[in-house]
RNA sequence: GCACCCAUAGCUCAGCUGGAUAGAGCGUUGCCCUCCGAAGGCAAAGGUCGCACGUUCGAAUCGUGCUGGGUGCGCCA
């Protein structure tokens, strides 16, 4: 039977099937509202942006709910019930709609025919890994700057969360249709790289058989020993008796480069790859800082002045001094910020302004910075600078990443170089693996602190969300193997032709409904720059699958593998569609799906 | 003193550009293993969403003011 629209026109066969059912149904609602305007039931020119179609909180209310009648009641000057009643009649004409009812203050609850959900299983199989890919990004060029750890040593556990978050956000936005650039800002222009050079020089003396003098304030880490040896290979003993002025710049560059090599390796261990590495040092002496400050000056945002001392916590050596200041208060900041120290040298903020100016000039439509929570004080001034330098065109979103609290043997512990409890990124990845590390780091909102317990994240039980999700995928693979052994063809092409109308049990439809939420979830997560939503969704999806599985103990007709091979195939299609979404979700988190639990 | 972040069940946390009776896991209590994988399953109890006003048809969600915790506040990066 050919399905027809209310107009009588046959519904065109969709090659890929529905993708985002929620936006499809929202389009249906908008269309119906337009028809109501045409029929004079609603005034023209209504703002429809607030009309939403969402899953109801309580599943007993139906499959989807729309608030259209309530948000339009006031502007239309009609009671919500009146609008809802007419709208319901329009919606009921659509072949996908099984039932519409008006509830509460004017909600419209929709129930869809089972074939809509069953068809979605097919869509997921046909589109495979692309299922859920969104277009809301519309090719917008977004730059995500993250990690940006100082190039003075290996990455430690404190850097891991930001690295994982940034990378997952990049993957998420790419999946949502943005053109994403991952970028690392190398802080190689400040005093800390001089300290690095001096520390490396002591290890160089050590490599030449002399006692290293690792004074207070130098970096004591062993990781500099190979740097000293590499210096010996390069320079022999020729630098040993030279004064610092002779070697500092050269050694600084040499050591920084080796540190960056180490950091790149650390990132690779986590599966993080940057597209661009930008150097702070490269901004000095090239006129870029001066150009950025000049641009601000031309807007009247740079002046010479004296800052008020902070109230309540007056530094002991406070002394009012005139400095070059950026009028960040003109763009939402609380006080103006210095771009030059009192001795005339640039503050750290100045090259940062130039760097963000550079990103704006490279043509990015949106900037995202990922900072540690301790850099919260920089948010307003950085936003002010970007707002000024882009003429308000380029939004800057700054995500602050809260601390990770480490637990071992049920006891919290703090990192300390002296106590030997300094935990490197490498330590973490080698102990628990990159997949577990990544998943766990993404099971919290970025602005909530996170507990990381080395024992718990490795635990193989349903209490561990990593395991729970991976186990769901393993179960899917397990039933597919069994089905194949029973002689059922289970490749995606065959499965997408399976008779999905056999999936008529409520528990099966519920799983299909959860799958249907995936494209919508991608959009919501991308809109808010919130990759953690993917992790929570995957947990819920896994939960639906496990629920169906457990239910099959009492109801054998729910088992994935049945005597009849056609029935098996349709049930495997559902399992496989779930697997497709789990794999797609894990790919956004940067986690490898496992096929078997061992 | 000021700014930013946080506050939801005994614990750890979700909660969708404001939506209906606020959810999950752990823990507690009670049942259940001949069953595609019991490294579990089913069910129950458990909440003035920190407090108070306000906006709204409707507030955990938005605004203001408090309380409590965290982070930061020129001459570090």
PDB file of N, CA, C and O in Angstrom, chain A residues 410-475:
ATOM      1  N   UNK A 410      40.935   3.537  47.815  1.00  0.00           N
ATOM      2  CA  UNK A 410      39.927   4.182  48.640  1.00  0.00           C
ATOM      3  C   UNK A 410      40.402   5.441  49.346  1.00  0.00           C
ATOM      4  O   UNK A 410      39.673   6.023  50.132  1.00  0.00           O
ATOM      5  N   UNK A 411      41.647   5.841  49.106  1.00  0.00           N
ATOM      6  CA  UNK A 411      42.181   7.036  49.747  1.00  0.00           C
ATOM      7  C   UNK A 411      42.484   8.095  48.697  1.00  0.00           C
ATOM      8  O   UNK A 411      43.064   7.788  47.663  1.00  0.00           O
ATOM      9  N   UNK A 412      42.082   9.328  48.971  1.00  0.00           N
ATOM     10  CA  UNK A 412      42.473  10.387  48.037  1.00  0.00           C
ATOM     11  C   UNK A 412      43.958  10.669  48.186  1.00  0.00           C
ATOM     12  O   UNK A 412      44.503  10.535  49.269  1.00  0.00           O
ATOM     13  N   UNK A 413      44.613  10.992  47.118  1.00  0.00           N
ATOM     14  CA  UNK A 413      46.006  11.431  47.279  1.00  0.00           C
ATOM     15  C   UNK A 413      46.303  12.590  46.358  1.00  0.00           C
ATOM     16  O   UNK A 413      45.713  12.753  45.302  1.00  0.00           O
ATOM     17  N   UNK A 414      47.228  13.398  46.810  1.00  0.00           N
ATOM     18  CA  UNK A 414      47.609  14.571  46.047  1.00  0.00           C
ATOM     19  C   UNK A 414      48.932  14.312  45.361  1.00  0.00           C
ATOM     20  O   UNK A 414      49.762  13.549  45.849  1.00  0.00           O
ATOM     21  N   UNK A 415      49.085  14.988  44.236  1.00  0.00           N
ATOM     22  CA  UNK A 415      50.346  14.857  43.540  1.00  0.00           C
ATOM     23  C   UNK A 415      51.404  15.688  44.250  1.00  0.00           C
ATOM     24  O   UNK A 415      51.160  16.802  44.668  1.00  0.00           O
ATOM     25  N   UNK A 416      52.566  15.105  44.388  1.00  0.00           N
ATOM     26  CA  UNK A 416      53.668  15.855  44.946  1.00  0.00           C
ATOM     27  C   UNK A 416      54.953  15.305  44.361  1.00  0.00           C
ATOM     28  O   UNK A 416      55.198  14.105  44.379  1.00  0.00           O
ATOM     29  N   UNK A 417      55.768  16.191  43.801  1.00  0.00           N
ATOM     30  CA  UNK A 417      57.028  15.717  43.235  1.00  0.00           C
ATOM     31  C   UNK A 417      57.915  15.157  44.333  1.00  0.00           C
ATOM     32  O   UNK A 417      58.567  14.143  44.164  1.00  0.00           O
ATOM     33  N   UNK A 418      57.904  15.823  45.492  1.00  0.00           N
ATOM     34  CA  UNK A 418      58.792  15.397  46.576  1.00  0.00           C
ATOM     35  C   UNK A 418      58.404  14.020  47.098  1.00  0.00           C
ATOM     36  O   UNK A 418      59.243  13.177  47.345  1.00  0.00           O
ATOM     37  N   UNK A 419      57.079  13.810  47.282  1.00  0.00           N
ATOM     38  CA  UNK A 419      56.627  12.553  47.864  1.00  0.00           C
ATOM     39  C   UNK A 419      56.642  11.423  46.836  1.00  0.00           C
ATOM     40  O   UNK A 419      56.310  10.286  47.151  1.00  0.00           O
ATOM     41  N   UNK A 420      57.021  11.741  45.623  1.00  0.00           N
ATOM     42  CA  UNK A 420      57.083  10.702  44.602  1.00  0.00           C
ATOM     43  C   UNK A 420      55.723  10.256  44.119  1.00  0.00           C
ATOM     44  O   UNK A 420      55.581   9.184  43.549  1.00  0.00           O
ATOM     45  N   UNK A 421      54.689  11.052  44.360  1.00  0.00           N
ATOM     46  CA  UNK A 421      53.354  10.679  43.896  1.00  0.00           C
ATOM     47  C   UNK A 421      52.955  11.517  42.691  1.00  0.00           C
ATOM     48  O   UNK A 421      51.793  11.757  42.436  1.00  0.00           O
ATOM     49  N   UNK A 422      53.945  12.001  41.974  1.00  0.00           N
ATOM     50  CA  UNK A 422      53.698  12.772  40.765  1.00  0.00           C
ATOM     51  C   UNK A 422      53.192  11.812  39.696  1.00  0.00           C
ATOM     52  O   UNK A 422      53.865  10.841  39.369  1.00  0.00           O
ATOM     53  N   UNK A 423      51.975  12.043  39.225  1.00  0.00           N
ATOM     54  CA  UNK A 423      51.373  11.104  38.287  1.00  0.00           C
ATOM     55  C   UNK A 423      51.374  11.719  36.884  1.00  0.00           C
ATOM     56  O   UNK A 423      50.775  12.759  36.657  1.00  0.00           O
ATOM     57  N   UNK A 424      52.054  11.071  35.977  1.00  0.00           N
ATOM     58  CA  UNK A 424      52.088  11.582  34.610  1.00  0.00           C
ATOM     59  C   UNK A 424      50.925  11.005  33.812  1.00  0.00           C
ATOM     60  O   UNK A 424      50.310  10.016  34.188  1.00  0.00           O
ATOM     61  N   UNK A 425      50.647  11.652  32.714  1.00  0.00           N
ATOM     62  CA  UNK A 425      49.637  11.152  31.783  1.00  0.00           C
ATOM     63  C   UNK A 425      49.986   9.718  31.372  1.00  0.00           C
ATOM     64  O   UNK A 425      49.118   8.854  31.297  1.00  0.00           O
ATOM     65  N   UNK A 426      51.270   9.515  31.152  1.00  0.00           N
ATOM     66  CA  UNK A 426      51.716   8.184  30.737  1.00  0.00           C
ATOM     67  C   UNK A 426      51.399   7.133  31.796  1.00  0.00           C
ATOM     68  O   UNK A 426      50.955   6.035  31.473  1.00  0.00           O
ATOM     69  N   UNK A 427      51.621   7.488  33.064  1.00  0.00           N
ATOM     70  CA  UNK A 427      51.295   6.565  34.165  1.00  0.00           C
ATOM     71  C   UNK A 427      49.830   6.132  34.075  1.00  0.00           C
ATOM     72  O   UNK A 427      49.510   4.951  34.197  1.00  0.00           O
ATOM     73  N   UNK A 428      48.966   7.117  33.891  1.00  0.00           N
ATOM     74  CA  UNK A 428      47.527   6.831  33.884  1.00  0.00           C
ATOM     75  C   UNK A 428      47.168   5.935  32.714  1.00  0.00           C
ATOM     76  O   UNK A 428      46.481   4.918  32.873  1.00  0.00           O
ATOM     77  N   UNK A 429      47.634   6.304  31.542  1.00  0.00           N
ATOM     78  CA  UNK A 429      47.269   5.539  30.351  1.00  0.00           C
ATOM     79  C   UNK A 429      47.833   4.126  30.427  1.00  0.00           C
ATOM     80  O   UNK A 429      47.170   3.158  30.058  1.00  0.00           O
ATOM     81  N   UNK A 430      49.050   3.997  30.944  1.00  0.00           N
ATOM     82  CA  UNK A 430      49.638   2.661  31.021  1.00  0.00           C
ATOM     83  C   UNK A 430      48.919   1.794  32.045  1.00  0.00           C
ATOM     84  O   UNK A 430      48.816   0.591  31.887  1.00  0.00           O
ATOM     85  N   UNK A 431      48.402   2.428  33.095  1.00  0.00           N
ATOM     86  CA  UNK A 431      47.715   1.632  34.120  1.00  0.00           C
ATOM     87  C   UNK A 431      46.305   1.235  33.726  1.00  0.00           C
ATOM     88  O   UNK A 431      45.891   0.102  33.937  1.00  0.00           O
ATOM     89  N   UNK A 432      45.550   2.188  33.200  1.00  0.00           N
ATOM     90  CA  UNK A 432      44.136   1.874  32.967  1.00  0.00           C
ATOM     91  C   UNK A 432      43.755   1.875  31.489  1.00  0.00           C
ATOM     92  O   UNK A 432      42.649   1.453  31.144  1.00  0.00           O
ATOM     93  N   UNK A 433      44.638   2.338  30.628  1.00  0.00           N
ATOM     94  CA  UNK A 433      44.335   2.339  29.201  1.00  0.00           C
ATOM     95  C   UNK A 433      43.688   3.636  28.756  1.00  0.00           C
ATOM     96  O   UNK A 433      43.008   4.319  29.529  1.00  0.00           O
ATOM     97  N   UNK A 434      43.901   3.950  27.492  1.00  0.00           N
ATOM     98  CA  UNK A 434      43.392   5.213  26.959  1.00  0.00           C
ATOM     99  C   UNK A 434      41.866   5.221  26.896  1.00  0.00           C
ATOM    100  O   UNK A 434      41.229   6.229  27.189  1.00  0.00           O
ATOM    101  N   UNK A 435      41.263   4.094  26.541  1.00  0.00           N
ATOM    102  CA  UNK A 435      39.808   4.060  26.389  1.00  0.00           C
ATOM    103  C   UNK A 435      39.092   4.341  27.709  1.00  0.00           C
ATOM    104  O   UNK A 435      38.181   5.154  27.770  1.00  0.00           O
ATOM    105  N   UNK A 436      39.533   3.661  28.753  1.00  0.00           N
ATOM    106  CA  UNK A 436      38.907   3.855  30.063  1.00  0.00           C
ATOM    107  C   UNK A 436      39.141   5.283  30.543  1.00  0.00           C
ATOM    108  O   UNK A 436      38.225   5.956  31.025  1.00  0.00           O
ATOM    109  N   UNK A 437      40.367   5.751  30.400  1.00  0.00           N
ATOM    110  CA  UNK A 437      40.686   7.114  30.827  1.00  0.00           C
ATOM    111  C   UNK A 437      39.764   8.115  30.147  1.00  0.00           C
ATOM    112  O   UNK A 437      39.176   8.981  30.785  1.00  0.00           O
ATOM    113  N   UNK A 438      39.634   7.975  28.844  1.00  0.00           N
ATOM    114  CA  UNK A 438      38.825   8.935  28.097  1.00  0.00           C
ATOM    115  C   UNK A 438      37.371   8.874  28.530  1.00  0.00           C
ATOM    116  O   UNK A 438      36.746   9.897  28.776  1.00  0.00           O
ATOM    117  N   UNK A 439      36.825   7.681  28.590  1.00  0.00           N
ATOM    118  CA  UNK A 439      35.408   7.566  28.930  1.00  0.00           C
ATOM    119  C   UNK A 439      35.120   8.155  30.310  1.00  0.00           C
ATOM    120  O   UNK A 439      34.207   8.964  30.486  1.00  0.00           O
ATOM    121  N   UNK A 440      35.928   7.770  31.278  1.00  0.00           N
ATOM    122  CA  UNK A 440      35.685   8.241  32.645  1.00  0.00           C
ATOM    123  C   UNK A 440      35.791   9.768  32.733  1.00  0.00           C
ATOM    124  O   UNK A 440      34.987  10.423  33.384  1.00  0.00           O
ATOM    125  N   UNK A 441      36.757  10.326  32.050  1.00  0.00           N
ATOM    126  CA  UNK A 441      36.951  11.777  32.088  1.00  0.00           C
ATOM    127  C   UNK A 441      35.751  12.504  31.483  1.00  0.00           C
ATOM    128  O   UNK A 441      35.581  13.700  31.697  1.00  0.00           O
ATOM    129  N   UNK A 442      34.960  11.799  30.687  1.00  0.00           N
ATOM    130  CA  UNK A 442      33.833  12.443  30.022  1.00  0.00           C
ATOM    131  C   UNK A 442      32.501  12.124  30.693  1.00  0.00           C
ATOM    132  O   UNK A 442      31.444  12.431  30.160  1.00  0.00           O
ATOM    133  N   UNK A 443      32.571  11.523  31.874  1.00  0.00           N
ATOM    134  CA  UNK A 443      31.317  11.196  32.552  1.00  0.00           C
ATOM    135  C   UNK A 443      30.899  12.293  33.528  1.00  0.00           C
ATOM    136  O   UNK A 443      30.081  12.055  34.409  1.00  0.00           O
ATOM    137  N   UNK A 444      31.479  13.463  33.381  1.00  0.00           N
ATOM    138  CA  UNK A 444      31.065  14.608  34.184  1.00  0.00           C
ATOM    139  C   UNK A 444      31.009  15.838  33.279  1.00  0.00           C
ATOM    140  O   UNK A 444      31.729  15.922  32.301  1.00  0.00           O
ATOM    141  N   UNK A 445      30.152  16.774  33.677  1.00  0.00           N
ATOM    142  CA  UNK A 445      30.187  18.082  33.041  1.00  0.00           C
ATOM    143  C   UNK A 445      31.567  18.686  33.271  1.00  0.00           C
ATOM    144  O   UNK A 445      32.181  18.439  34.295  1.00  0.00           O
ATOM    145  N   UNK A 446      32.010  19.521  32.336  1.00  0.00           N
ATOM    146  CA  UNK A 446      33.341  20.095  32.485  1.00  0.00           C
ATOM    147  C   UNK A 446      33.469  20.962  33.743  1.00  0.00           C
ATOM    148  O   UNK A 446      34.537  21.080  34.313  1.00  0.00           O
ATOM    149  N   UNK A 447      32.350  21.566  34.176  1.00  0.00           N
ATOM    150  CA  UNK A 447      32.470  22.465  35.320  1.00  0.00           C
ATOM    151  C   UNK A 447      32.153  21.786  36.650  1.00  0.00           C
ATOM    152  O   UNK A 447      31.982  22.456  37.655  1.00  0.00           O
ATOM    153  N   UNK A 448      32.090  20.466  36.652  1.00  0.00           N
ATOM    154  CA  UNK A 448      31.951  19.743  37.910  1.00  0.00           C
ATOM    155  C   UNK A 448      33.255  18.993  38.172  1.00  0.00           C
ATOM    156  O   UNK A 448      33.865  18.455  37.256  1.00  0.00           O
ATOM    157  N   UNK A 449      33.673  18.956  39.439  1.00  0.00           N
ATOM    158  CA  UNK A 449      34.892  18.193  39.761  1.00  0.00           C
ATOM    159  C   UNK A 449      34.665  16.708  39.480  1.00  0.00           C
ATOM    160  O   UNK A 449      33.536  16.239  39.464  1.00  0.00           O
ATOM    161  N   UNK A 450      35.726  15.997  39.285  1.00  0.00           N
ATOM    162  CA  UNK A 450      35.638  14.588  38.890  1.00  0.00           C
ATOM    163  C   UNK A 450      36.514  13.737  39.790  1.00  0.00           C
ATOM    164  O   UNK A 450      37.662  14.076  40.055  1.00  0.00           O
ATOM    165  N   UNK A 451      35.940  12.634  40.259  1.00  0.00           N
ATOM    166  CA  UNK A 451      36.741  11.664  41.014  1.00  0.00           C
ATOM    167  C   UNK A 451      37.263  10.611  40.054  1.00  0.00           C
ATOM    168  O   UNK A 451      36.510  10.077  39.247  1.00  0.00           O
ATOM    169  N   UNK A 452      38.529  10.324  40.165  1.00  0.00           N
ATOM    170  CA  UNK A 452      39.129   9.285  39.322  1.00  0.00           C
ATOM    171  C   UNK A 452      39.787   8.278  40.246  1.00  0.00           C
ATOM    172  O   UNK A 452      40.822   8.540  40.855  1.00  0.00           O
ATOM    173  N   UNK A 453      39.144   7.125  40.371  1.00  0.00           N
ATOM    174  CA  UNK A 453      39.629   6.088  41.275  1.00  0.00           C
ATOM    175  C   UNK A 453      40.243   4.968  40.434  1.00  0.00           C
ATOM    176  O   UNK A 453      39.544   4.308  39.666  1.00  0.00           O
ATOM    177  N   UNK A 454      41.541   4.793  40.609  1.00  0.00           N
ATOM    178  CA  UNK A 454      42.258   3.845  39.748  1.00  0.00           C
ATOM    179  C   UNK A 454      41.668   2.439  39.803  1.00  0.00           C
ATOM    180  O   UNK A 454      41.669   1.726  38.810  1.00  0.00           O
ATOM    181  N   UNK A 455      41.161   2.043  40.971  1.00  0.00           N
ATOM    182  CA  UNK A 455      40.595   0.694  41.079  1.00  0.00           C
ATOM    183  C   UNK A 455      39.213   0.648  40.446  1.00  0.00           C
ATOM    184  O   UNK A 455      38.896  -0.259  39.678  1.00  0.00           O
ATOM    185  N   UNK A 456      38.388   1.627  40.761  1.00  0.00           N
ATOM    186  CA  UNK A 456      37.004   1.575  40.295  1.00  0.00           C
ATOM    187  C   UNK A 456      36.883   1.645  38.783  1.00  0.00           C
ATOM    188  O   UNK A 456      36.008   0.998  38.198  1.00  0.00           O
ATOM    189  N   UNK A 457      37.723   2.443  38.141  1.00  0.00           N
ATOM    190  CA  UNK A 457      37.569   2.577  36.693  1.00  0.00           C
ATOM    191  C   UNK A 457      37.971   1.297  35.963  1.00  0.00           C
ATOM    192  O   UNK A 457      37.620   1.108  34.802  1.00  0.00           O
ATOM    193  N   UNK A 458      38.695   0.435  36.672  1.00  0.00           N
ATOM    194  CA  UNK A 458      39.105  -0.830  36.045  1.00  0.00           C
ATOM    195  C   UNK A 458      38.128  -1.961  36.347  1.00  0.00           C
ATOM    196  O   UNK A 458      38.217  -3.035  35.768  1.00  0.00           O
ATOM    197  N   UNK A 459      37.232  -1.714  37.272  1.00  0.00           N
ATOM    198  CA  UNK A 459      36.335  -2.758  37.753  1.00  0.00           C
ATOM    199  C   UNK A 459      35.405  -3.248  36.641  1.00  0.00           C
ATOM    200  O   UNK A 459      34.823  -2.459  35.907  1.00  0.00           O
ATOM    201  N   UNK A 460      35.263  -4.560  36.543  1.00  0.00           N
ATOM    202  CA  UNK A 460      34.377  -5.103  35.522  1.00  0.00           C
ATOM    203  C   UNK A 460      33.048  -5.474  36.142  1.00  0.00           C
ATOM    204  O   UNK A 460      32.795  -6.628  36.464  1.00  0.00           O
ATOM    205  N   UNK A 461      32.205  -4.472  36.306  1.00  0.00           N
ATOM    206  CA  UNK A 461      30.869  -4.728  36.837  1.00  0.00           C
ATOM    207  C   UNK A 461      29.955  -3.651  36.283  1.00  0.00           C
ATOM    208  O   UNK A 461      30.406  -2.659  35.737  1.00  0.00           O
ATOM    209  N   UNK A 462      28.671  -3.842  36.493  1.00  0.00           N
ATOM    210  CA  UNK A 462      27.741  -2.871  35.934  1.00  0.00           C
ATOM    211  C   UNK A 462      27.818  -1.519  36.635  1.00  0.00           C
ATOM    212  O   UNK A 462      27.254  -0.539  36.182  1.00  0.00           O
ATOM    213  N   UNK A 463      28.525  -1.464  37.761  1.00  0.00           N
ATOM    214  CA  UNK A 463      28.686  -0.190  38.457  1.00  0.00           C
ATOM    215  C   UNK A 463      29.652   0.726  37.723  1.00  0.00           C
ATOM    216  O   UNK A 463      29.735   1.909  38.002  1.00  0.00           O
ATOM    217  N   UNK A 464      30.402   0.148  36.820  1.00  0.00           N
ATOM    218  CA  UNK A 464      31.379   0.930  36.068  1.00  0.00           C
ATOM    219  C   UNK A 464      30.797   1.247  34.690  1.00  0.00           C
ATOM    220  O   UNK A 464      30.619   0.358  33.860  1.00  0.00           O
ATOM    221  N   UNK A 465      30.482   2.508  34.425  1.00  0.00           N
ATOM    222  CA  UNK A 465      29.811   2.860  33.173  1.00  0.00           C
ATOM    223  C   UNK A 465      30.600   2.493  31.913  1.00  0.00           C
ATOM    224  O   UNK A 465      30.009   2.162  30.884  1.00  0.00           O
ATOM    225  N   UNK A 466      31.908   2.539  32.008  1.00  0.00           N
ATOM    226  CA  UNK A 466      32.714   2.155  30.843  1.00  0.00           C
ATOM    227  C   UNK A 466      32.432   0.709  30.483  1.00  0.00           C
ATOM    228  O   UNK A 466      32.147   0.361  29.344  1.00  0.00           O
ATOM    229  N   UNK A 467      32.509  -0.115  31.522  1.00  0.00           N
ATOM    230  CA  UNK A 467      32.273  -1.535  31.304  1.00  0.00           C
ATOM    231  C   UNK A 467      30.849  -1.797  30.825  1.00  0.00           C
ATOM    232  O   UNK A 467      30.615  -2.594  29.919  1.00  0.00           O
ATOM    233  N   UNK A 468      29.924  -1.094  31.439  1.00  0.00           N
ATOM    234  CA  UNK A 468      28.500  -1.303  31.135  1.00  0.00           C
ATOM    235  C   UNK A 468      28.202  -1.063  29.663  1.00  0.00           C
ATOM    236  O   UNK A 468      27.484  -1.822  29.020  1.00  0.00           O
ATOM    237  N   UNK A 469      28.761   0.014  29.125  1.00  0.00           N
ATOM    238  CA  UNK A 469      28.541   0.345  27.714  1.00  0.00           C
ATOM    239  C   UNK A 469      29.285  -0.636  26.813  1.00  0.00           C
ATOM    240  O   UNK A 469      28.737  -1.138  25.819  1.00  0.00           O
ATOM    241  N   UNK A 470      30.532  -0.928  27.176  1.00  0.00           N
ATOM    242  CA  UNK A 470      31.311  -1.861  26.366  1.00  0.00           C
ATOM    243  C   UNK A 470      30.674  -3.264  26.366  1.00  0.00           C
ATOM    244  O   UNK A 470      30.671  -3.970  25.366  1.00  0.00           O
ATOM    245  N   UNK A 471      30.129  -3.628  27.517  1.00  0.00           N
ATOM    246  CA  UNK A 471      29.496  -4.935  27.653  1.00  0.00           C
ATOM    247  C   UNK A 471      28.283  -5.044  26.726  1.00  0.00           C
ATOM    248  O   UNK A 471      28.031  -6.088  26.124  1.00  0.00           O
ATOM    249  N   UNK A 472      27.544  -3.955  26.600  1.00  0.00           N
ATOM    250  CA  UNK A 472      26.389  -3.956  25.697  1.00  0.00           C
ATOM    251  C   UNK A 472      26.851  -4.250  24.278  1.00  0.00           C
ATOM    252  O   UNK A 472      26.265  -5.072  23.563  1.00  0.00           O
ATOM    253  N   UNK A 473      27.930  -3.587  23.882  1.00  0.00           N
ATOM    254  CA  UNK A 473      28.441  -3.817  22.539  1.00  0.00           C
ATOM    255  C   UNK A 473      28.916  -5.263  22.370  1.00  0.00           C
ATOM    256  O   UNK A 473      28.692  -5.894  21.333  1.00  0.00           O
ATOM    257  N   UNK A 474      29.554  -5.791  23.417  1.00  0.00           N
ATOM    258  CA  UNK A 474      30.040  -7.178  23.354  1.00  0.00           C
ATOM    259  C   UNK A 474      28.867  -8.148  23.232  1.00  0.00           C
ATOM    260  O   UNK A 474      28.932  -9.132  22.500  1.00  0.00           O
ATOM    261  N   UNK A 475      27.792  -7.853  23.945  1.00  0.00           N
ATOM    262  CA  UNK A 475      26.615  -8.731  23.855  1.00  0.00           C
ATOM    263  C   UNK A 475      26.038  -8.716  22.442  1.00  0.00           C
ATOM    264  O   UNK A 475      25.613  -9.744  21.921  1.00  0.00           O
TER     265      UNK A 475
END
